[in-house]
Amino acid sequence: MNANQTLASPFVDFKEVKASVSILQVLEHYSLIDTLKQTGDRLSGPCPLHNGNNPTAFRVSISKNCFNCFGRCGRGGNVIDFVALKEGVDFRDAALLLQDWFMGGDASVPAREPAPAHRVREERSRTVYPPAPTQPETPTPAETEQEDEATENPPLTFELTTLKTDHPYLEMRGLDAETIEHFGLGYCSRGILRGHIAIPIHNRDAKLVAYAGRWPGEPPHGTPKYKLPKGFRKSLEVFNLHRAFQEPEDVPLVVVEGFFDCFALWQAGITKCVALMGCSISPEQEKLIAAAMPNGGTIELLFDNDEAGHHGTEEIAARLLQFALVRSIELPEGVRQPDELSEDEIAEVFE
Ligand SMILES: [Zn+2]
């Protein structure tokens, strides 16, 4: 989710930073490459953001230029997000750091060569990474249980009942009252999600398993945009799947990256829509979608529109093609993510 980019100052071109700096360069900068194992387009290893021990929790897609943690912290995003989390700075400062490290310090200088990611990828394809070193420390029992053995997110035993549904942030994101009510969204003024927009997440059986908290706007220094409960594994859920499959079987299932893409599509009448809550698909998410489509059908992928994004859909498409027809839908030029489109534009994209 990168809506905050609309608040960009003229001095940092976030899009250009994302297109110019590869995730491999960033991982190398932090000397993390050796902790990761490469399989094709993907790297995996213990998560350097929450310092976990699970050797596959942290996954990187080289072509999509993004990362995701399927372990405790559940963080994910692009190169700028990674640096922001690693340095504890905001998105803008992280972009400035990347500019400084890899782009000669001045983003107004045109990128000398497009997409260094390509060059790095070519070099990488000749390099076979050694297997990740054996873990020097045994994971604590708590960690093992949390990251390796949890096969489901237990249903919550409470529900947030006092959410404020008319928060200006929801309006700013273009959501109307019906959409807000449908998805049960609202501003939370107490508890751990205090100060966040609460987004209820249900499992496939429609049981409430978590609330994600979205900071309403540009988060303060060091605060992530999304807060997920400790121990919650987003890799085990597909957002909105329980509602999508109440829709007719012959209607295509639209798969998007983020919550707000899902909200925007629903509001525009594309109601059979689910979100992966990240830029990659976990084996569990793949299984959930497959199980929900026993007779096959059509899946439409609508992912963020950046250079890496076009490559990234390919991997997910290949995996979903095993059990469904897959169509990749392109956003109009200049539009970064589906939730930036008006309802009319969304309808046009799906025509
Ligand atoms: Zn993590």
CSV table of C-alpha atoms and ligand atoms in Angstrom, one decimal:
chain,number,residue,atom,x,y,z
A,1,MET,CA,0.0,0.0,0.0
A,2,ASN,CA,1.6,3.2,-1.0
A,3,ALA,CA,-1.1,5.8,-0.9
A,4,ASN,CA,1.1,8.1,1.1
A,5,GLN,CA,3.1,8.6,-2.0
A,6,THR,CA,0.5,11.1,-3.1
A,7,LEU,CA,1.9,13.4,-0.4
A,8,ALA,CA,5.4,13.3,-2.1
A,9,SER,CA,7.4,16.4,-2.0
A,10,PRO,CA,8.9,17.4,-5.3
A,11,PHE,CA,12.3,16.5,-4.1
A,12,VAL,CA,11.9,12.7,-4.0
A,13,ASP,CA,10.4,10.7,-6.8
A,14,PHE,CA,9.3,7.6,-5.0
A,15,LYS,CA,8.4,5.9,-8.2
A,16,GLU,CA,11.8,6.5,-9.6
A,17,VAL,CA,13.5,5.3,-6.4
A,18,LYS,CA,11.5,2.1,-6.5
A,19,ALA,CA,12.3,1.6,-10.2
A,20,SER,CA,16.0,2.4,-9.9
A,21,VAL,CA,17.0,0.5,-6.8
A,22,SER,CA,16.7,-3.3,-6.6
A,23,ILE,CA,15.8,-5.2,-3.5
A,24,LEU,CA,19.1,-7.1,-4.0
A,25,GLN,CA,21.1,-3.9,-3.7
A,26,VAL,CA,19.3,-3.1,-0.5
A,27,LEU,CA,19.8,-6.6,1.0
A,28,GLU,CA,23.5,-6.4,0.0
A,29,HIS,CA,23.7,-3.0,1.7
A,30,TYR,CA,22.6,-4.6,4.9
A,31,SER,CA,24.9,-7.7,4.3
A,32,LEU,CA,21.8,-9.9,4.3
A,33,ILE,CA,22.3,-11.7,1.1
A,34,ASP,CA,24.2,-14.5,2.7
A,35,THR,CA,21.4,-15.2,5.2
A,36,LEU,CA,19.0,-15.9,2.3
A,37,LYS,CA,18.6,-18.9,0.0
A,38,GLN,CA,17.8,-18.4,-3.6
A,39,THR,CA,15.3,-20.5,-5.6
A,40,GLY,CA,14.7,-19.1,-9.0
A,41,ASP,CA,13.2,-15.6,-8.7
A,42,ARG,CA,12.8,-15.9,-5.0
A,43,LEU,CA,14.9,-15.5,-1.9
A,44,SER,CA,13.9,-16.8,1.5
A,45,GLY,CA,15.4,-16.8,4.9
A,46,PRO,CA,14.9,-15.7,8.5
A,47,CYS,CA,13.2,-12.3,8.8
A,48,PRO,CA,15.7,-9.6,9.4
A,49,LEU,CA,13.0,-7.2,10.5
A,50,HIS,CA,11.8,-9.1,13.5
A,51,ASN,CA,14.9,-11.2,13.9
A,52,GLY,CA,13.0,-14.5,13.7
A,53,ASN,CA,14.5,-17.9,13.4
A,54,ASN,CA,12.1,-19.5,10.9
A,55,PRO,CA,14.3,-20.1,7.9
A,56,THR,CA,11.5,-19.4,5.4
A,57,ALA,CA,9.5,-16.6,7.0
A,58,PHE,CA,11.0,-13.8,5.0
A,59,ARG,CA,10.5,-14.0,1.3
A,60,VAL,CA,11.8,-11.8,-1.5
A,61,SER,CA,10.6,-11.6,-5.1
A,62,ILE,CA,13.5,-10.4,-7.2
A,63,SER,CA,11.4,-9.6,-10.3
A,64,LYS,CA,8.7,-7.9,-8.3
A,65,ASN,CA,11.3,-6.1,-6.2
A,66,CYS,CA,9.4,-6.6,-3.0
A,67,PHE,CA,9.6,-8.6,0.3
A,68,ASN,CA,7.1,-10.2,2.7
A,69,CYS,CA,7.4,-11.7,6.1
A,70,PHE,CA,5.1,-14.6,6.7
A,71,GLY,CA,6.2,-14.8,10.3
A,72,ARG,CA,5.7,-12.8,13.4
A,73,CYS,CA,6.0,-9.2,12.1
A,74,GLY,CA,4.1,-9.8,8.9
A,75,ARG,CA,5.8,-6.8,7.3
A,76,GLY,CA,6.1,-6.5,3.5
A,77,GLY,CA,6.5,-4.0,0.8
A,78,ASN,CA,9.0,-2.4,-1.6
A,79,VAL,CA,12.6,-1.3,-1.2
A,80,ILE,CA,11.6,2.0,0.4
A,81,ASP,CA,9.4,0.2,3.0
A,82,PHE,CA,12.3,-2.1,3.8
A,83,VAL,CA,14.7,0.7,4.5
A,84,ALA,CA,12.0,2.6,6.5
A,85,LEU,CA,11.5,-0.4,8.8
A,86,LYS,CA,15.2,-1.2,9.0
A,87,GLU,CA,16.2,2.3,9.9
A,88,GLY,CA,13.1,3.3,11.8
A,89,VAL,CA,12.5,6.3,9.6
A,90,ASP,CA,9.5,7.4,7.6
A,91,PHE,CA,8.8,6.5,4.0
A,92,ARG,CA,10.2,9.8,2.7
A,93,ASP,CA,13.4,9.7,4.7
A,94,ALA,CA,13.9,6.1,3.6
A,95,ALA,CA,13.6,7.1,-0.1
A,96,LEU,CA,16.1,9.9,0.5
A,97,LEU,CA,18.5,7.3,2.0
A,98,LEU,CA,18.2,5.1,-1.0
A,99,GLN,CA,18.7,8.0,-3.3
A,100,ASP,CA,21.8,8.8,-1.4
A,101,TRP,CA,23.2,5.3,-1.4
A,102,PHE,CA,22.4,4.2,-4.9
A,103,MET,CA,21.3,7.1,-7.1
A,104,GLY,CA,24.1,9.6,-6.6
A,105,GLY,CA,22.1,11.4,-4.0
A,106,ASP,CA,20.0,13.3,-6.5
A,107,ALA,CA,16.8,11.9,-7.8
A,108,SER,CA,16.4,14.8,-10.2
A,109,VAL,CA,19.3,13.2,-12.2
A,110,PRO,CA,17.6,10.9,-14.7
A,111,ALA,CA,18.3,7.2,-14.1
A,112,ARG,CA,21.4,6.5,-16.2
A,113,GLU,CA,20.3,3.0,-17.0
A,114,PRO,CA,16.8,1.8,-16.6
A,115,ALA,CA,16.0,-0.9,-14.1
A,116,PRO,CA,19.2,-2.0,-12.5
A,117,ALA,CA,17.1,-4.8,-11.2
A,118,HIS,CA,17.4,-6.4,-14.6
A,119,ARG,CA,21.2,-6.3,-14.5
A,120,VAL,CA,21.4,-7.6,-11.1
A,121,ARG,CA,19.0,-10.4,-12.0
A,122,GLU,CA,21.1,-11.4,-14.9
A,123,GLU,CA,24.2,-11.6,-12.7
A,124,ARG,CA,22.3,-13.4,-10.1
A,125,SER,CA,21.1,-16.1,-12.5
A,126,ARG,CA,24.7,-17.2,-12.8
A,127,THR,CA,25.1,-17.3,-9.1
A,128,VAL,CA,23.9,-20.2,-7.1
A,129,TYR,CA,23.5,-19.1,-3.5
A,130,PRO,CA,24.8,-21.6,-1.0
A,131,PRO,CA,22.1,-23.0,1.3
A,132,ALA,CA,21.3,-20.7,4.2
A,133,PRO,CA,23.8,-21.4,7.0
A,134,THR,CA,22.4,-23.7,9.7
A,135,GLN,CA,20.8,-21.7,12.5
A,136,PRO,CA,23.4,-21.0,15.1
A,137,GLU,CA,20.7,-20.8,17.8
A,138,THR,CA,17.9,-23.2,18.4
A,139,PRO,CA,14.6,-21.4,18.1
A,140,THR,CA,12.8,-20.9,21.4
A,141,PRO,CA,9.8,-23.2,21.9
A,142,ALA,CA,7.5,-20.1,21.7
A,143,GLU,CA,9.0,-19.1,18.4
A,144,THR,CA,8.8,-22.5,16.9
A,145,GLU,CA,5.2,-22.8,17.8
A,146,GLN,CA,4.3,-19.4,16.6
A,147,GLU,CA,6.2,-19.5,13.3
A,148,ASP,CA,6.5,-23.1,12.3
A,149,GLU,CA,3.6,-25.0,13.7
A,150,ALA,CA,0.7,-22.6,13.7
A,151,THR,CA,-1.6,-23.9,10.9
A,152,GLU,CA,-4.5,-21.6,11.7
A,153,ASN,CA,-5.2,-18.2,13.2
A,154,PRO,CA,-7.5,-18.9,16.1
A,155,PRO,CA,-10.8,-17.0,16.0
A,156,LEU,CA,-10.9,-13.9,18.2
A,157,THR,CA,-13.0,-14.1,21.3
A,158,PHE,CA,-14.0,-10.4,21.1
A,159,GLU,CA,-15.2,-7.9,18.6
A,160,LEU,CA,-14.5,-4.2,18.4
A,161,THR,CA,-18.0,-2.6,18.7
A,162,THR,CA,-17.3,1.1,19.1
A,163,LEU,CA,-15.5,1.8,15.9
A,164,LYS,CA,-16.1,5.3,14.5
A,165,THR,CA,-17.3,4.8,10.9
A,166,ASP,CA,-17.2,8.4,9.7
A,167,HIS,CA,-13.5,9.0,10.1
A,168,PRO,CA,-12.0,11.5,7.6
A,169,TYR,CA,-9.3,9.1,6.5
A,170,LEU,CA,-12.0,6.7,5.1
A,171,GLU,CA,-13.6,9.5,3.3
A,172,MET,CA,-10.2,10.6,1.9
A,173,ARG,CA,-9.7,7.1,0.5
A,174,GLY,CA,-13.0,7.5,-1.3
A,175,LEU,CA,-15.0,5.0,0.7
A,176,ASP,CA,-18.7,5.5,1.1
A,177,ALA,CA,-20.8,4.6,4.1
A,178,GLU,CA,-22.1,1.4,2.6
A,179,THR,CA,-18.6,0.1,1.8
A,180,ILE,CA,-17.4,1.0,5.3
A,181,GLU,CA,-20.3,-0.9,6.9
A,182,HIS,CA,-19.9,-3.9,4.6
A,183,PHE,CA,-16.3,-4.4,5.6
A,184,GLY,CA,-16.9,-3.3,9.2
A,185,LEU,CA,-14.2,-0.6,9.1
A,186,GLY,CA,-13.8,2.2,11.6
A,187,TYR,CA,-11.5,4.3,13.6
A,188,CYS,CA,-10.4,2.7,16.9
A,189,SER,CA,-9.9,5.0,19.9
A,190,ARG,CA,-8.9,2.5,22.5
A,191,GLY,CA,-6.9,-0.7,23.0
A,192,ILE,CA,-3.9,-1.8,21.0
A,193,LEU,CA,-5.4,-0.4,17.8
A,194,ARG,CA,-5.9,3.0,19.3
A,195,GLY,CA,-5.4,5.6,16.7
A,196,HIS,CA,-5.8,3.2,13.8
A,197,ILE,CA,-8.4,2.3,11.3
A,198,ALA,CA,-9.5,-1.2,12.2
A,199,ILE,CA,-9.9,-3.7,9.4
A,200,PRO,CA,-11.6,-7.0,10.4
A,201,ILE,CA,-10.0,-10.1,8.8
A,202,HIS,CA,-12.1,-13.2,8.6
A,203,ASN,CA,-11.0,-16.8,7.8
A,204,ARG,CA,-12.6,-18.8,5.0
A,205,ASP,CA,-15.3,-19.9,7.4
A,206,ALA,CA,-16.2,-16.3,8.1
A,207,LYS,CA,-14.8,-16.4,11.6
A,208,LEU,CA,-13.1,-13.1,12.7
A,209,VAL,CA,-9.4,-13.9,13.2
A,210,ALA,CA,-7.7,-10.5,13.5
A,211,TYR,CA,-8.0,-6.8,13.0
A,212,ALA,CA,-5.4,-5.0,10.9
A,213,GLY,CA,-4.8,-1.5,12.0
A,214,ARG,CA,-4.1,1.1,9.3
A,215,TRP,CA,-2.5,4.3,10.4
A,216,PRO,CA,-4.9,7.0,9.1
A,217,GLY,CA,-2.5,8.9,6.8
A,218,GLU,CA,1.3,9.3,6.8
A,219,PRO,CA,2.5,7.5,10.0
A,220,PRO,CA,4.8,9.3,12.4
A,221,HIS,CA,8.5,8.6,12.4
A,222,GLY,CA,9.2,4.9,12.8
A,223,THR,CA,5.5,3.8,12.8
A,224,PRO,CA,4.5,1.3,10.2
A,225,LYS,CA,1.4,1.9,8.1
A,226,TYR,CA,-0.1,-1.4,9.1
A,227,LYS,CA,-0.2,-3.0,12.5
A,228,LEU,CA,-1.1,-6.7,12.7
A,229,PRO,CA,-1.6,-8.6,16.0
A,230,LYS,CA,1.4,-10.5,17.4
A,231,GLY,CA,1.3,-14.1,16.2
A,232,PHE,CA,-1.2,-13.4,13.5
A,233,ARG,CA,-0.1,-15.1,10.2
A,234,LYS,CA,-1.5,-13.3,7.2
A,235,SER,CA,-0.1,-16.0,5.0
A,236,LEU,CA,-2.8,-18.3,6.3
A,237,GLU,CA,-5.7,-16.0,5.2
A,238,VAL,CA,-7.0,-14.5,2.0
A,239,PHE,CA,-8.8,-11.3,2.8
A,240,ASN,CA,-12.5,-11.3,1.9
A,241,LEU,CA,-12.5,-14.9,0.7
A,242,HIS,CA,-15.5,-15.8,2.8
A,243,ARG,CA,-17.7,-13.2,1.1
A,244,ALA,CA,-16.3,-13.6,-2.4
A,245,PHE,CA,-17.5,-17.2,-2.5
A,246,GLN,CA,-21.1,-16.3,-1.8
A,247,GLU,CA,-20.9,-14.8,-5.3
A,248,PRO,CA,-22.0,-16.8,-8.3
A,249,GLU,CA,-19.5,-19.4,-9.4
A,250,ASP,CA,-19.4,-18.2,-13.0
A,251,VAL,CA,-18.2,-14.7,-12.0
A,252,PRO,CA,-14.4,-14.3,-12.2
A,253,LEU,CA,-12.6,-14.0,-8.9
A,254,VAL,CA,-10.5,-10.8,-8.8
A,255,VAL,CA,-7.3,-11.0,-6.8
A,256,VAL,CA,-5.6,-7.8,-5.6
A,257,GLU,CA,-2.7,-6.9,-3.3
A,258,GLY,CA,-4.2,-4.7,-0.6
A,259,PHE,CA,-7.3,-4.1,1.6
A,260,PHE,CA,-8.0,-0.7,0.0
A,261,ASP,CA,-7.9,-2.1,-3.5
A,262,CYS,CA,-10.5,-4.6,-2.4
A,263,PHE,CA,-12.7,-1.9,-0.9
A,264,ALA,CA,-12.5,0.2,-4.0
A,265,LEU,CA,-13.4,-2.7,-6.3
A,266,TRP,CA,-16.3,-3.7,-4.1
A,267,GLN,CA,-17.6,-0.2,-4.1
A,268,ALA,CA,-17.4,-0.1,-7.9
A,269,GLY,CA,-19.5,-3.2,-8.2
A,270,ILE,CA,-16.6,-5.7,-8.6
A,271,THR,CA,-17.8,-7.6,-5.5
A,272,LYS,CA,-16.1,-10.9,-6.0
A,273,CYS,CA,-12.7,-9.7,-4.9
A,274,VAL,CA,-10.0,-10.9,-2.5
A,275,ALA,CA,-6.7,-9.4,-1.3
A,276,LEU,CA,-3.5,-11.3,-0.6
A,277,MET,CA,-2.4,-8.7,1.9
A,278,GLY,CA,0.9,-8.4,0.2
A,279,CYS,CA,2.7,-8.7,-3.1
A,280,SER,CA,3.2,-12.5,-3.1
A,281,ILE,CA,1.1,-15.6,-2.5
A,282,SER,CA,1.8,-18.2,0.1
A,283,PRO,CA,1.3,-21.9,-0.5
A,284,GLU,CA,-1.6,-21.7,2.1
A,285,GLN,CA,-3.3,-18.9,0.3
A,286,GLU,CA,-2.9,-20.8,-3.0
A,287,LYS,CA,-4.6,-23.8,-1.4
A,288,LEU,CA,-7.4,-21.7,0.1
A,289,ILE,CA,-8.2,-20.2,-3.3
A,290,ALA,CA,-8.0,-23.6,-5.0
A,291,ALA,CA,-10.3,-25.2,-2.4
A,292,ALA,CA,-12.8,-22.4,-2.9
A,293,MET,CA,-12.9,-23.1,-6.7
A,294,PRO,CA,-13.5,-26.8,-6.9
A,295,ASN,CA,-14.9,-26.6,-10.4
A,296,GLY,CA,-12.2,-24.2,-11.7
A,297,GLY,CA,-13.3,-20.9,-13.0
A,298,THR,CA,-11.6,-17.6,-13.9
A,299,ILE,CA,-9.2,-15.6,-11.8
A,300,GLU,CA,-8.4,-12.0,-12.7
A,301,LEU,CA,-5.2,-10.5,-11.2
A,302,LEU,CA,-5.1,-6.8,-10.7
A,303,PHE,CA,-1.8,-5.8,-9.2
A,304,ASP,CA,0.1,-2.5,-8.7
A,305,ASN,CA,1.3,-0.9,-11.8
A,306,ASP,CA,5.0,-0.5,-11.5
A,307,GLU,CA,7.8,-1.9,-13.5
A,308,ALA,CA,8.3,-4.8,-11.2
A,309,GLY,CA,4.6,-5.4,-10.8
A,310,HIS,CA,4.2,-6.5,-14.3
A,311,HIS,CA,6.8,-9.2,-13.8
A,312,GLY,CA,5.4,-10.1,-10.4
A,313,THR,CA,2.0,-11.1,-11.5
A,314,GLU,CA,3.6,-13.8,-13.7
A,315,GLU,CA,4.7,-15.9,-10.8
A,316,ILE,CA,1.3,-15.8,-9.1
A,317,ALA,CA,-0.5,-16.4,-12.4
A,318,ALA,CA,1.7,-19.5,-13.0
A,319,ARG,CA,0.7,-20.9,-9.6
A,320,LEU,CA,-3.0,-20.2,-9.9
A,321,LEU,CA,-3.1,-21.5,-13.5
A,322,GLN,CA,-2.9,-25.0,-12.0
A,323,PHE,CA,-6.5,-24.9,-11.1
A,324,ALA,CA,-8.1,-21.9,-12.9
A,325,LEU,CA,-8.0,-19.7,-15.9
A,326,VAL,CA,-6.0,-16.7,-15.1
A,327,ARG,CA,-6.2,-13.3,-16.7
A,328,SER,CA,-3.9,-10.4,-15.8
A,329,ILE,CA,-5.6,-7.0,-15.9
A,330,GLU,CA,-3.5,-4.0,-16.5
A,331,LEU,CA,-4.1,-0.6,-14.9
A,332,PRO,CA,-4.2,2.4,-17.2
A,333,GLU,CA,-0.8,4.2,-17.6
A,334,GLY,CA,0.1,6.5,-14.7
A,335,VAL,CA,-2.1,4.7,-12.2
A,336,ARG,CA,-0.1,3.0,-9.5
A,337,GLN,CA,-2.6,0.9,-7.7
A,338,PRO,CA,-6.3,-0.1,-8.2
A,339,ASP,CA,-7.6,2.0,-5.4
A,340,GLU,CA,-6.6,5.2,-7.2
A,341,LEU,CA,-9.2,4.6,-9.9
A,342,SER,CA,-12.6,6.1,-9.9
A,343,GLU,CA,-15.6,3.7,-10.0
A,344,ASP,CA,-16.1,4.5,-13.7
A,345,GLU,CA,-12.5,3.8,-14.4
A,346,ILE,CA,-12.6,0.5,-12.5
A,347,ALA,CA,-15.6,-0.5,-14.6
A,348,GLU,CA,-13.6,0.3,-17.7
A,349,VAL,CA,-10.6,-1.7,-16.7
A,350,PHE,CA,-12.9,-4.8,-16.3
A,351,GLU,CA,-14.7,-4.3,-19.6
B,1,ZN,ZN,9.2,-10.6,10.1
